[in-house]
PDB file of N, CA and C in Angstrom:
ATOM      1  N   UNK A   1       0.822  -1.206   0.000  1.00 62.00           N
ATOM      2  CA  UNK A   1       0.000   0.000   0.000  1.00 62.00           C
ATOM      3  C   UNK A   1       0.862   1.265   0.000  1.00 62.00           C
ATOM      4  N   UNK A   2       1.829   1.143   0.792  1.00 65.00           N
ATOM      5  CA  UNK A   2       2.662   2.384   0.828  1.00 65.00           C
ATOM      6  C   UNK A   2       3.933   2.620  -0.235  1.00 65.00           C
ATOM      7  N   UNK A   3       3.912   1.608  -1.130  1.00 68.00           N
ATOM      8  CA  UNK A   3       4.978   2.007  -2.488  1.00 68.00           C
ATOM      9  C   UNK A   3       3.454   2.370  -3.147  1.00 68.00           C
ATOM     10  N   UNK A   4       2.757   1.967  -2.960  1.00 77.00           N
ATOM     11  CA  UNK A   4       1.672   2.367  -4.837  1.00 77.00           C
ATOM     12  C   UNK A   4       1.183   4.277  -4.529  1.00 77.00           C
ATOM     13  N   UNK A   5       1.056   4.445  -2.667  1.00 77.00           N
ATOM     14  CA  UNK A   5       0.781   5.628  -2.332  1.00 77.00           C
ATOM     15  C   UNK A   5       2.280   6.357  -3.048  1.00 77.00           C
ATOM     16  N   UNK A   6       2.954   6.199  -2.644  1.00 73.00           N
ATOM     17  CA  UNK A   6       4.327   6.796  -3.141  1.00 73.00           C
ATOM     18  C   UNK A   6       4.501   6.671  -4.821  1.00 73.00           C
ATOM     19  N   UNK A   7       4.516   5.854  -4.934  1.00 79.00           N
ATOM     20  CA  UNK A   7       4.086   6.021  -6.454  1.00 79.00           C
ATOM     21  C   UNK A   7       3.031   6.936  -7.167  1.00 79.00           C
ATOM     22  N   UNK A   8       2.301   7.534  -6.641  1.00 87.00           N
ATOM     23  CA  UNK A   8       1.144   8.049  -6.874  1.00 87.00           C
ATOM     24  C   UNK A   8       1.946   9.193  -6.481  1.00 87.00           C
ATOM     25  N   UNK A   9       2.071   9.560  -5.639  1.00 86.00           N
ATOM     26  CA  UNK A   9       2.845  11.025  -4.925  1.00 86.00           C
ATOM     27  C   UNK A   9       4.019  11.282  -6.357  1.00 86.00           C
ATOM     28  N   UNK A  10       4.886  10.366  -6.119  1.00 87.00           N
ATOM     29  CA  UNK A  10       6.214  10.924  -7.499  1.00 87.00           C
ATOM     30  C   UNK A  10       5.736  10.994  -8.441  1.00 87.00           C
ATOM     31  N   UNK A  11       4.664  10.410  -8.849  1.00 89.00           N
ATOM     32  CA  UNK A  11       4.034  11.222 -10.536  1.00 89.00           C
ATOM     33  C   UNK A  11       3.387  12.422  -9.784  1.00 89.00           C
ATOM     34  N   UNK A  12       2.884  12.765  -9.217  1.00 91.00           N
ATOM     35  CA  UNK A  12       1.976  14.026  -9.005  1.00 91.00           C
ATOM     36  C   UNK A  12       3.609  14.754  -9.157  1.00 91.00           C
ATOM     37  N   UNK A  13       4.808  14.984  -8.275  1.00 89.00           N
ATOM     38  CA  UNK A  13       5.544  15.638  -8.111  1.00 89.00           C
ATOM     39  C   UNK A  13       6.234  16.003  -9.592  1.00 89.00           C
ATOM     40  N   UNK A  14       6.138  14.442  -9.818  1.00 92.00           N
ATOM     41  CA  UNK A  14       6.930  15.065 -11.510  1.00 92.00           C
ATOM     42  C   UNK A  14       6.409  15.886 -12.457  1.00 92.00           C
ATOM     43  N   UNK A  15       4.987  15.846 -12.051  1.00 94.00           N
ATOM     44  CA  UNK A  15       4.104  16.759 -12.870  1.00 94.00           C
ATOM     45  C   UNK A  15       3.592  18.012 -12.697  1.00 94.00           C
ATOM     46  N   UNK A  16       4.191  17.718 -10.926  1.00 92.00           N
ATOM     47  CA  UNK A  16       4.365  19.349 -11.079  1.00 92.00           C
ATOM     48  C   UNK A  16       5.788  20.335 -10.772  1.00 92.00           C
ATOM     49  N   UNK A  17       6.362  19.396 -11.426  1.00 93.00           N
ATOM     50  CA  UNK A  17       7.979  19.840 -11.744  1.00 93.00           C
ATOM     51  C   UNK A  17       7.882  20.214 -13.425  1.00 93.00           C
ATOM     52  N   UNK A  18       7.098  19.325 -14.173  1.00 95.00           N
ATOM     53  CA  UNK A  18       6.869  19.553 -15.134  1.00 95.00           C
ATOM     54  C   UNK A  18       6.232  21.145 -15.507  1.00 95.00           C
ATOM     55  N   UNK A  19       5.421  21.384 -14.944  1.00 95.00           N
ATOM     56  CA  UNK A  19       4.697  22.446 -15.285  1.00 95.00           C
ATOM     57  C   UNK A  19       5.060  23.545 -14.165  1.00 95.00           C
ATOM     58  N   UNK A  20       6.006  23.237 -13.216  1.00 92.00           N
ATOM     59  CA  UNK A  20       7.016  24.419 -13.207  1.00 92.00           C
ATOM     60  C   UNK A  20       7.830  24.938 -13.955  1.00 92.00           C
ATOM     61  N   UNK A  21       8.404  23.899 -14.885  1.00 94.00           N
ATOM     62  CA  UNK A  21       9.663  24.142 -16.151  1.00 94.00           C
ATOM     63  C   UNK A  21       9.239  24.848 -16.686  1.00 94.00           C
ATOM     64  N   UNK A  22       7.855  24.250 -17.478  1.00 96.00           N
ATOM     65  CA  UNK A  22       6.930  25.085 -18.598  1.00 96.00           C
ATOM     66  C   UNK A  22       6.868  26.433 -18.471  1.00 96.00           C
ATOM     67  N   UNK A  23       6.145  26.286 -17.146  1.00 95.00           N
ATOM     68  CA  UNK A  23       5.756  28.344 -15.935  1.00 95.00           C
ATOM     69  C   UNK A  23       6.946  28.917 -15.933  1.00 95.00           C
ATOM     70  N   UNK A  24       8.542  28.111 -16.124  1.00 91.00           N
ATOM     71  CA  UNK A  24       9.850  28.973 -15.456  1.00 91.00           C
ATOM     72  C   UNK A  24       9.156  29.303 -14.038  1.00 91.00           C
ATOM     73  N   UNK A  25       8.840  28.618 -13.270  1.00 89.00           N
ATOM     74  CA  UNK A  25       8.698  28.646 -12.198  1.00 89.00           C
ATOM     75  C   UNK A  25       9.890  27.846 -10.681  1.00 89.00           C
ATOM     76  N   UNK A  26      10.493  28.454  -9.969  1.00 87.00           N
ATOM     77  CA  UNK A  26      10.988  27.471  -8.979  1.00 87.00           C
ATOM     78  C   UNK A  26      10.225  26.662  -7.833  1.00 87.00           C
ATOM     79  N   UNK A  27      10.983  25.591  -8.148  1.00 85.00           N
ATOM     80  CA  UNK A  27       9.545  24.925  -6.987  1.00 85.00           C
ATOM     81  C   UNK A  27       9.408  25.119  -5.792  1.00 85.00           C
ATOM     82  N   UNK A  28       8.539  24.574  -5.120  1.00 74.00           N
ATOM     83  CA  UNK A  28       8.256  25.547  -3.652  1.00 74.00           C
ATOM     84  C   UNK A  28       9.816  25.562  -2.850  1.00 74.00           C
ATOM     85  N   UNK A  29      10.456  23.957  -2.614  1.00 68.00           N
ATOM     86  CA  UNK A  29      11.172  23.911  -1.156  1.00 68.00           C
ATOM     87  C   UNK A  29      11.900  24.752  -1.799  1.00 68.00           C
ATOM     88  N   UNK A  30      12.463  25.318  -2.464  1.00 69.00           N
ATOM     89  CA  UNK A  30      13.567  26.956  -2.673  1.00 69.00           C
ATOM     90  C   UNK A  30      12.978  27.548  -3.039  1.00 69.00           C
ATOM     91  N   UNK A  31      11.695  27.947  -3.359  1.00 66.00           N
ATOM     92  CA  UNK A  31      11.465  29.257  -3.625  1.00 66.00           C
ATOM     93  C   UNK A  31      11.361  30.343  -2.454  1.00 66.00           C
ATOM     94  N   UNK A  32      11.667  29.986  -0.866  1.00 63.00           N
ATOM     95  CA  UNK A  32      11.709  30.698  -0.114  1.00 63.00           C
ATOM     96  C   UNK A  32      12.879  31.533  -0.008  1.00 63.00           C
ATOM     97  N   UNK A  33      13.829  31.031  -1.297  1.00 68.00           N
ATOM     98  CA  UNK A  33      15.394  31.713  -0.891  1.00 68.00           C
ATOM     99  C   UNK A  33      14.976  32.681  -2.343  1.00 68.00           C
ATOM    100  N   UNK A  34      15.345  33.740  -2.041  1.00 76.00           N
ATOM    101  CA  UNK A  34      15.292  35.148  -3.066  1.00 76.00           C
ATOM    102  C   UNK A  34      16.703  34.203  -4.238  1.00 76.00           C
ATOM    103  N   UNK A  35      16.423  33.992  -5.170  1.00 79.00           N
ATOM    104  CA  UNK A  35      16.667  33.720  -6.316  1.00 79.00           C
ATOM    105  C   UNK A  35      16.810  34.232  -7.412  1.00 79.00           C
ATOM    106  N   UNK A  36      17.679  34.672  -8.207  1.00 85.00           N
ATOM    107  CA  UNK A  36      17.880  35.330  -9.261  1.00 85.00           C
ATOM    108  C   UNK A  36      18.107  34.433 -10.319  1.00 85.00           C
ATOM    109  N   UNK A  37      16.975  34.251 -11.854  1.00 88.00           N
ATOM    110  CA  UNK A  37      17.305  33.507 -12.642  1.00 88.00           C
ATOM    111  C   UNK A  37      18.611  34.119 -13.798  1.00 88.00           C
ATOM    112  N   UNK A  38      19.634  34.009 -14.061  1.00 92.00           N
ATOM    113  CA  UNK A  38      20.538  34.173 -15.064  1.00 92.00           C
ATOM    114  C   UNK A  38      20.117  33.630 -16.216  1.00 92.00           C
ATOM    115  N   UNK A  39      19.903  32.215 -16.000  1.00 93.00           N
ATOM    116  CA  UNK A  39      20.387  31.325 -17.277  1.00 93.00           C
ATOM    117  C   UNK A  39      19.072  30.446 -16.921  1.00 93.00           C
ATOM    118  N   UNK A  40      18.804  30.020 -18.143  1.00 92.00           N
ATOM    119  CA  UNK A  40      16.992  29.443 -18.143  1.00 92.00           C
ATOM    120  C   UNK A  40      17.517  27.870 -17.906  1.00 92.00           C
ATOM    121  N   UNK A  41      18.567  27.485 -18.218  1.00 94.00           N
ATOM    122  CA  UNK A  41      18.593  26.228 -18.381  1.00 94.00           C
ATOM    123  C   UNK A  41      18.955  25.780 -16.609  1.00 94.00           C
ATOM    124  N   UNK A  42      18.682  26.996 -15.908  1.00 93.00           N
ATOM    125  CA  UNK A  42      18.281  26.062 -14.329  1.00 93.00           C
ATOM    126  C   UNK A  42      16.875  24.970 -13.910  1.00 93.00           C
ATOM    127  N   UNK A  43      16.252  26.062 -15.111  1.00 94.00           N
ATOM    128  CA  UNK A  43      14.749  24.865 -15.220  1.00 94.00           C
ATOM    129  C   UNK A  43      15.323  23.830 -14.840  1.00 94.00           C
ATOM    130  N   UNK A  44      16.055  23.313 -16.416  1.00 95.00           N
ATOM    131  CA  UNK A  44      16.270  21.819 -16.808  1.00 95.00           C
ATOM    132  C   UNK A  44      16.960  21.381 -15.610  1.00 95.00           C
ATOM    133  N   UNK A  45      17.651  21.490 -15.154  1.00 95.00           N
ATOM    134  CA  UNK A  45      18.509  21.384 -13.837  1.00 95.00           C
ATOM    135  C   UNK A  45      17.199  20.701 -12.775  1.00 95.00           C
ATOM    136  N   UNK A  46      16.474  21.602 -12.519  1.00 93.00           N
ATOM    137  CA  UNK A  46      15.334  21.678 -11.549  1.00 93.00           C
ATOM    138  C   UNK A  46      14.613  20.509 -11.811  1.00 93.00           C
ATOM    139  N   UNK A  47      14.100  20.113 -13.371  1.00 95.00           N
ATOM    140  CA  UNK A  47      13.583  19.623 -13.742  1.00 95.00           C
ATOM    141  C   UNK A  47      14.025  17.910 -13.392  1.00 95.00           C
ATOM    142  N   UNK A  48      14.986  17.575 -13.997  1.00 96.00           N
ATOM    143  CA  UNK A  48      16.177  16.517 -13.978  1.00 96.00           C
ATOM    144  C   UNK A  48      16.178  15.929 -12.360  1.00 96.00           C
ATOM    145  N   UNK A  49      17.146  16.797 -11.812  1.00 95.00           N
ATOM    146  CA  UNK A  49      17.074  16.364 -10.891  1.00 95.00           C
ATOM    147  C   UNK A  49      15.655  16.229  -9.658  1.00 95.00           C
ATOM    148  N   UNK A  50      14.867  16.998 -10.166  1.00 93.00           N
ATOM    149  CA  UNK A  50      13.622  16.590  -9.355  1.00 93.00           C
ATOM    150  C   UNK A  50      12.994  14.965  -9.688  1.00 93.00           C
ATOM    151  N   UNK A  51      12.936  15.043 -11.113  1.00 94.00           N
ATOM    152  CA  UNK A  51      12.503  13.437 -11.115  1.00 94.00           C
ATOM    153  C   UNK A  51      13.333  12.242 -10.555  1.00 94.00           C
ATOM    154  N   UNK A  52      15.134  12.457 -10.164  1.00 95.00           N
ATOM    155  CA  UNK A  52      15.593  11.632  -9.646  1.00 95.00           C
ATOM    156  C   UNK A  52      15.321  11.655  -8.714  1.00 95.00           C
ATOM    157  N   UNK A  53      14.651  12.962  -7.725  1.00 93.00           N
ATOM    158  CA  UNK A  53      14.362  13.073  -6.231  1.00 93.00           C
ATOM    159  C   UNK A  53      13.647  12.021  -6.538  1.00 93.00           C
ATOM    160  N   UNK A  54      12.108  11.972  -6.878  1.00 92.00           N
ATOM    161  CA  UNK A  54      11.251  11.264  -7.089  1.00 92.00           C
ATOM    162  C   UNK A  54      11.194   9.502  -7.546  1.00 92.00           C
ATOM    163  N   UNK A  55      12.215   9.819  -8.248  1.00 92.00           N
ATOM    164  CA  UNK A  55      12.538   7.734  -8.429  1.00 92.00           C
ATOM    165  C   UNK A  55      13.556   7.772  -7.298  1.00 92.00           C
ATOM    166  N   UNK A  56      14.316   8.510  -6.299  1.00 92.00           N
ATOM    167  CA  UNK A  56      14.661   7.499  -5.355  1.00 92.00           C
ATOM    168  C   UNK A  56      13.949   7.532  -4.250  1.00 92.00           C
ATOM    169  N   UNK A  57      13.070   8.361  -4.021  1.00 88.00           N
ATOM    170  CA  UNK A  57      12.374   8.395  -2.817  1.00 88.00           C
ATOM    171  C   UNK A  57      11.260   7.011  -3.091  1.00 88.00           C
ATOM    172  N   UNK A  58      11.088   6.922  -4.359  1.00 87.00           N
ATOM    173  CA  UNK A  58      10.166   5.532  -4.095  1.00 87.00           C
ATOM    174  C   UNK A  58      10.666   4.274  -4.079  1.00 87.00           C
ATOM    175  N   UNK A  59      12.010   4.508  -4.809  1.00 88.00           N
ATOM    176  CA  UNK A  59      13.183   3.289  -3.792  1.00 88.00           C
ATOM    177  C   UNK A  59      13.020   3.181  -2.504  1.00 88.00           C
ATOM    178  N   UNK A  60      13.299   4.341  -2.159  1.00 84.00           N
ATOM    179  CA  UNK A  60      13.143   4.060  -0.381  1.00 84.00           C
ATOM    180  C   UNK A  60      12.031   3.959   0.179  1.00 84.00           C
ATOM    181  N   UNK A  61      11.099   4.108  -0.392  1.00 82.00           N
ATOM    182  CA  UNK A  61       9.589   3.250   0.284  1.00 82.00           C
ATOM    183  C   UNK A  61       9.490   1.983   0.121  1.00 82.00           C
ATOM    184  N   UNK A  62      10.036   1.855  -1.267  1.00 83.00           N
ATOM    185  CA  UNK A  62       9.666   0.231  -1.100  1.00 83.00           C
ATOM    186  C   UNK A  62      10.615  -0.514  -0.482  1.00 83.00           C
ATOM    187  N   UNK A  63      11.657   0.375  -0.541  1.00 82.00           N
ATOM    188  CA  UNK A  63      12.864  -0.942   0.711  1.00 82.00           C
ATOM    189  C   UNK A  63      11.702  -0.626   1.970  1.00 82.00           C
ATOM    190  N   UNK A  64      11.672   0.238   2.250  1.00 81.00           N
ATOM    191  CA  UNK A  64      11.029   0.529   3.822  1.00 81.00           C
ATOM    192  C   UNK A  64      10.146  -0.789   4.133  1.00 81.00           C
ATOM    193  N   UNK A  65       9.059  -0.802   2.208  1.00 79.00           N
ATOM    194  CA  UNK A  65       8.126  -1.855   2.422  1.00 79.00           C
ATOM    195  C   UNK A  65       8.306  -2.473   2.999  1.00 79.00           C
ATOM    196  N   UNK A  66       9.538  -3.488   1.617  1.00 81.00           N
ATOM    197  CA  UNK A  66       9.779  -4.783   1.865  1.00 81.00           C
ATOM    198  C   UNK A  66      10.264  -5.182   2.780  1.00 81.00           C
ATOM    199  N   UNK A  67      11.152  -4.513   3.622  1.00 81.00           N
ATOM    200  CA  UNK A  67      12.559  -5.089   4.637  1.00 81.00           C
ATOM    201  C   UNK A  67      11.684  -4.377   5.830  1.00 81.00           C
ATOM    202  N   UNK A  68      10.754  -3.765   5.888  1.00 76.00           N
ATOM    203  CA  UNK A  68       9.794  -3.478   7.358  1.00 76.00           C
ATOM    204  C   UNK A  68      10.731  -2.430   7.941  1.00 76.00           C
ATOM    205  N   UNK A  69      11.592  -1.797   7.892  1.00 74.00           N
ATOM    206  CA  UNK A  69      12.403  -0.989   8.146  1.00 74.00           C
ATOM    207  C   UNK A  69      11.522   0.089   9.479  1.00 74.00           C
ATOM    208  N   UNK A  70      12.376   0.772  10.537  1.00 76.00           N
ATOM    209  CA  UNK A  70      11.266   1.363  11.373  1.00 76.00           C
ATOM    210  C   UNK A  70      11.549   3.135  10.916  1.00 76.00           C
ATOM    211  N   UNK A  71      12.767   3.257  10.835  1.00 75.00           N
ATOM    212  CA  UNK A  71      12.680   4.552  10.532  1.00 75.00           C
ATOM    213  C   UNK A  71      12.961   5.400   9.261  1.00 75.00           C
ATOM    214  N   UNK A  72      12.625   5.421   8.040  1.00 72.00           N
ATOM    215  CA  UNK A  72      12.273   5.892   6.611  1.00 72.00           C
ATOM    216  C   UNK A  72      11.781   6.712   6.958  1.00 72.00           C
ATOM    217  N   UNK A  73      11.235   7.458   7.353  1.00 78.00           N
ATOM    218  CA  UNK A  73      11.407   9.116   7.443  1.00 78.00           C
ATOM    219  C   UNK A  73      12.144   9.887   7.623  1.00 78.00           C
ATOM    220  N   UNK A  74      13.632   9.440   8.367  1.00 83.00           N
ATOM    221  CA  UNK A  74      14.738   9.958   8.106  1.00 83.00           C
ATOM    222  C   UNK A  74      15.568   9.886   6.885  1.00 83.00           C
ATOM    223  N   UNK A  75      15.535   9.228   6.324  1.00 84.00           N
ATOM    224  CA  UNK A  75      16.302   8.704   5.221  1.00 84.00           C
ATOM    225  C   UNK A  75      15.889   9.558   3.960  1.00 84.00           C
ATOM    226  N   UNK A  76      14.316   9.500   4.146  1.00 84.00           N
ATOM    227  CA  UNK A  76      13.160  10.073   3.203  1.00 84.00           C
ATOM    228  C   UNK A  76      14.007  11.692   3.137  1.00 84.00           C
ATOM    229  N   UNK A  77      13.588  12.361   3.973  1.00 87.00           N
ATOM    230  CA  UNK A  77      13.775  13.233   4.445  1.00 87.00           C
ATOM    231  C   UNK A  77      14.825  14.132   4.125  1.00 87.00           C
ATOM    232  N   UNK A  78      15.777  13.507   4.256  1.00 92.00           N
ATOM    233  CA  UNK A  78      17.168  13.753   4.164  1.00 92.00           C
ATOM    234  C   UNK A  78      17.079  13.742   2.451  1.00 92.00           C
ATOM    235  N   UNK A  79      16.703  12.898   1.518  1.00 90.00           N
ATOM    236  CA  UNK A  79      16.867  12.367   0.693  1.00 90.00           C
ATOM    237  C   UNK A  79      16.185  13.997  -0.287  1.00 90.00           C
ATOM    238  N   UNK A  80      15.033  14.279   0.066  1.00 89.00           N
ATOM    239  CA  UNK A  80      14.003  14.614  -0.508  1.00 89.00           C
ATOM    240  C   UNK A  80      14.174  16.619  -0.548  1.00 89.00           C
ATOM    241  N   UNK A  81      14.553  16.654   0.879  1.00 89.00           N
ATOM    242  CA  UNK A  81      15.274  18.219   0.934  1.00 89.00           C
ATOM    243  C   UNK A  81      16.630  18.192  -0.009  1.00 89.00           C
ATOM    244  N   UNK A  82      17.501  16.850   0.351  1.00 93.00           N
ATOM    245  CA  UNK A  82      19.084  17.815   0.384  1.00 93.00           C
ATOM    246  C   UNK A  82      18.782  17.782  -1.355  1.00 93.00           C
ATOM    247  N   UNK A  83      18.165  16.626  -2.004  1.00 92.00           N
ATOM    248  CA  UNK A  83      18.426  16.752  -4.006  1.00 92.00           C
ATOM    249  C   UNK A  83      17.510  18.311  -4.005  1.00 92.00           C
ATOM    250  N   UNK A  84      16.650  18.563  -3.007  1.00 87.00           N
ATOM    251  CA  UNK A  84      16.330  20.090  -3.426  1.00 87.00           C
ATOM    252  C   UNK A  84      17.332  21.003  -3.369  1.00 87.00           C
ATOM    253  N   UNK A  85      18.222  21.068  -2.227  1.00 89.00           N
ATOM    254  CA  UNK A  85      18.588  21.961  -2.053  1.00 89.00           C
ATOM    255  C   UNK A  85      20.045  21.934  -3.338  1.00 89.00           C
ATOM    256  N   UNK A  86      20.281  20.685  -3.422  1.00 92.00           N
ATOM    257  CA  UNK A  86      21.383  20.323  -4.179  1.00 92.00           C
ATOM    258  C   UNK A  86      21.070  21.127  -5.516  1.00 92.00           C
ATOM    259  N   UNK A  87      19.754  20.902  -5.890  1.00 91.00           N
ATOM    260  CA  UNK A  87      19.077  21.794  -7.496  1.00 91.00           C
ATOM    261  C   UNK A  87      20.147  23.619  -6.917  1.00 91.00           C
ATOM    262  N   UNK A  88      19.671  24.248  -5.964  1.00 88.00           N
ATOM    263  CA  UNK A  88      20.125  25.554  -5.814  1.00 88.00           C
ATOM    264  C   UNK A  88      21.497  25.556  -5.846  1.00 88.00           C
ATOM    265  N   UNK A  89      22.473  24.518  -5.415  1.00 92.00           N
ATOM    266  CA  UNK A  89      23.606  24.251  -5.233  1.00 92.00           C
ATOM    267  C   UNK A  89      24.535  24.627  -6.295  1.00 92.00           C
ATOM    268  N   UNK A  90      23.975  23.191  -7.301  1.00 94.00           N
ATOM    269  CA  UNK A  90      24.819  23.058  -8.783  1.00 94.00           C
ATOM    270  C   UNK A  90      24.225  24.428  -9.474  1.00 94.00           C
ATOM    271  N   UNK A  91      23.191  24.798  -9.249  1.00 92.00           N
ATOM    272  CA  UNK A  91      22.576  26.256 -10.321  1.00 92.00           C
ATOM    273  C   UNK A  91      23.808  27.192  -9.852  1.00 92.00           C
ATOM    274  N   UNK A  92      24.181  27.709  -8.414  1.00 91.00           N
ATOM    275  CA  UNK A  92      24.737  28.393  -8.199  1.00 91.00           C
ATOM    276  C   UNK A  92      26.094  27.847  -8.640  1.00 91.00           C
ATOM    277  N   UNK A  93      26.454  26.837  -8.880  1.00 96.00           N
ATOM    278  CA  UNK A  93      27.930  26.678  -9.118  1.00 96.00           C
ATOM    279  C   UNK A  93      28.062  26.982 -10.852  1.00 96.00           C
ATOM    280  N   UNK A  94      27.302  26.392 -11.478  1.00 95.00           N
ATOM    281  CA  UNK A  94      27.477  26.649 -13.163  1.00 95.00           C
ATOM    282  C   UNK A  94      26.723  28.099 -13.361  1.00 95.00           C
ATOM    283  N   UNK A  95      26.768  28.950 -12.654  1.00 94.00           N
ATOM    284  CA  UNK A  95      26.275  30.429 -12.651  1.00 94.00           C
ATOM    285  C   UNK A  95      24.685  30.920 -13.222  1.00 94.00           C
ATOM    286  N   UNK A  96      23.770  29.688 -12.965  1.00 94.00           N
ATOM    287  CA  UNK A  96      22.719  30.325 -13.620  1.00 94.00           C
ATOM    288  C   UNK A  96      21.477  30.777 -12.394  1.00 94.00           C
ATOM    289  N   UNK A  97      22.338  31.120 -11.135  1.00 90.00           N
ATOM    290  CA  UNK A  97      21.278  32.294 -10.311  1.00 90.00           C
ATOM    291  C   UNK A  97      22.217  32.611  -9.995  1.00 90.00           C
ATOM    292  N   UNK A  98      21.610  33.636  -9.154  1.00 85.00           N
ATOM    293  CA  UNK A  98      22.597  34.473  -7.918  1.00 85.00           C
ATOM    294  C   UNK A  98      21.785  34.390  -6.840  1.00 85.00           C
TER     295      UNK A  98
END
């Protein structure tokens, strides 16, 4: 039950990573940091690596599933912020915000 819920969640997310790209929009967990777009191709950046957020976070549900694991919300967690924050990271390193 809880990989197909998660499964269900990472398409919603990818789709609306998708139609942030489209909008040139940043997605919520950084859009609280004042952001300057330079270079458009941070989308793609945003984009990319959001769907890997999304296929590994449902890795880690279904290990959680299968192996009964007790604490996957840390892991989750960790997993799900830092590839966000990582998107602001690499943008700022190949210069396309400030």
């Amino acid at each position: 039950m809880a990989v197909m819920t998660m499964s269900v969640l990472s398409a919603l997310y990818i789709i609306y990573n998708i139609i942030c790209y489209f909008k040139e929009n940043v997605i919520y967990s950084i859009r609280k940091v004042n952001l300057v777009i330079i270079n458009h191709n941070f989308f793609k950046i945003q984009l990319y690596l959001s769907c890997v957020n999304a296929v590994v976070l449902t890795i880690i549900i279904y290990v959680w599933d299968k192996f009964d694991l007790r604490f996957f919300f840390v892991p989750m967690s960790i997993t799900f912020f830092g590839i966000n924050y990582l998107i602001k990271y690499i943008a700022r390193l190949k210069k396309y915000v400030e």
